[in-house]
Amino acid sequence: MYSKAQAQDSQHQLIERYAPLVKRIAYHLLARLPAYVQVDDLIQAGMIGLLEASKKYDSSKGASFETFAGIRIRGSMLDEVRKGDWAPRSVHRNSRMVSDAIRLIEARTGRDARFC
């Protein structure tokens, strides 16, 4: 059985080892998020997710820590973005559908659909 000090050392090692994962996920998500979202905010939320993952990880469940932490980190980042957003997801989904339709029309006609 681990002592409390050994568990904390293990947790610190996990955090140090997987901190670059937070940055990688933040930059990957940043490309798919609105321009007002800042990478530093994503990294901060992701580090909180990594801390929570290091506390709640159970190796007996079969998943690797990297997989488990990646899911928690990404979720923390998305939760933070959603917390600061006034619009429900349906508004964003409808906006994407309109944008996709405009791109399709522009590709089909070869000109700017907003000025037709």
XYZ file of C-alpha atoms in Angstrom:
116
model
C 0.000 0.000 0.000
C 1.220 3.490 -0.810
C 1.841 6.048 1.865
C 0.386 9.499 1.418
C 3.839 10.912 0.556
C 4.413 8.243 -2.102
C 1.008 8.936 -3.618
C 1.780 12.668 -3.788
C 5.175 11.999 -5.380
C 3.503 9.765 -7.945
C 0.899 12.448 -8.636
C 3.600 15.126 -9.082
C 5.503 12.873 -11.470
C 2.380 12.303 -13.566
C 1.709 16.032 -13.730
C 5.277 16.859 -14.757
C 5.362 14.090 -17.335
C 2.026 14.913 -18.958
C 2.048 18.742 -18.771
C 3.125 18.911 -22.462
C -0.034 16.949 -23.306
C -2.080 19.892 -21.996
C -0.337 22.295 -24.358
C -0.729 19.933 -27.328
C -4.455 19.501 -26.699
C -4.909 23.268 -26.184
C -3.369 24.135 -29.556
C -5.326 21.364 -31.263
C -8.611 22.678 -29.825
C -7.715 26.306 -30.471
C -7.877 25.712 -34.210
C -11.525 24.662 -33.895
C -12.697 27.356 -31.475
C -13.781 30.980 -31.970
C -11.106 33.666 -32.226
C -11.891 35.141 -28.803
C -10.677 31.986 -27.022
C -7.100 32.360 -25.803
C -4.634 29.500 -25.596
C -3.544 30.503 -22.082
C -7.106 30.065 -20.820
C -7.259 26.625 -22.409
C -3.926 25.626 -20.882
C -5.025 26.808 -17.442
C -8.270 24.819 -17.641
C -6.348 21.847 -19.016
C -3.907 21.869 -16.105
C -6.860 21.713 -13.732
C -8.131 18.742 -15.731
C -4.706 17.093 -15.481
C -4.654 17.621 -11.715
C -8.100 16.048 -11.382
C -7.071 13.175 -13.630
C -3.971 12.505 -11.536
C -6.147 12.284 -8.414
C -8.872 10.094 -9.909
C -6.879 7.759 -12.149
C -7.329 4.067 -11.422
C -4.936 1.844 -13.353
C -7.072 -1.220 -12.642
C -9.740 0.078 -15.052
C -7.543 -0.760 -18.056
C -7.035 2.654 -19.655
C -3.595 4.200 -19.827
C -3.094 7.406 -17.873
C -2.436 9.340 -21.078
C -5.794 8.293 -22.532
C -7.644 9.006 -19.301
C -5.926 12.356 -18.785
C -6.441 13.418 -22.403
C -10.181 12.978 -22.063
C -10.269 14.869 -18.757
C -8.038 17.671 -20.066
C -10.100 18.187 -23.224
C -13.312 18.107 -21.199
C -12.015 20.727 -18.769
C -11.043 22.988 -21.646
C -14.418 22.658 -23.345
C -16.251 23.220 -20.054
C -14.304 26.446 -19.553
C -15.141 27.664 -23.069
C -18.823 26.804 -22.603
C -18.919 28.550 -19.242
C -17.923 31.835 -20.872
C -20.280 31.468 -23.835
C -23.758 32.976 -23.743
C -25.119 30.940 -26.657
C -26.380 27.376 -26.361
C -24.815 24.671 -28.523
C -27.786 24.684 -30.900
C -26.964 28.266 -31.936
C -23.410 27.245 -32.814
C -24.623 24.147 -34.646
C -27.078 26.214 -36.716
C -24.378 28.778 -37.450
C -22.069 26.023 -38.738
C -24.871 24.658 -40.928
C -25.441 28.100 -42.474
C -21.699 28.571 -43.054
C -21.459 25.140 -44.676
C -24.395 25.948 -46.943
C -22.792 29.250 -47.989
C -19.500 27.480 -48.784
C -21.359 24.868 -50.829
C -23.172 27.528 -52.865
C -19.933 29.451 -53.418
C -18.151 26.295 -54.571
C -20.992 25.385 -56.915
C -21.456 28.853 -58.440
C -17.854 30.062 -58.272
C -18.733 33.401 -56.737
C -19.445 35.009 -53.363
C -22.877 33.824 -52.159
C -23.393 36.875 -49.943
C -23.650 39.158 -52.954
C -25.988 37.091 -55.135
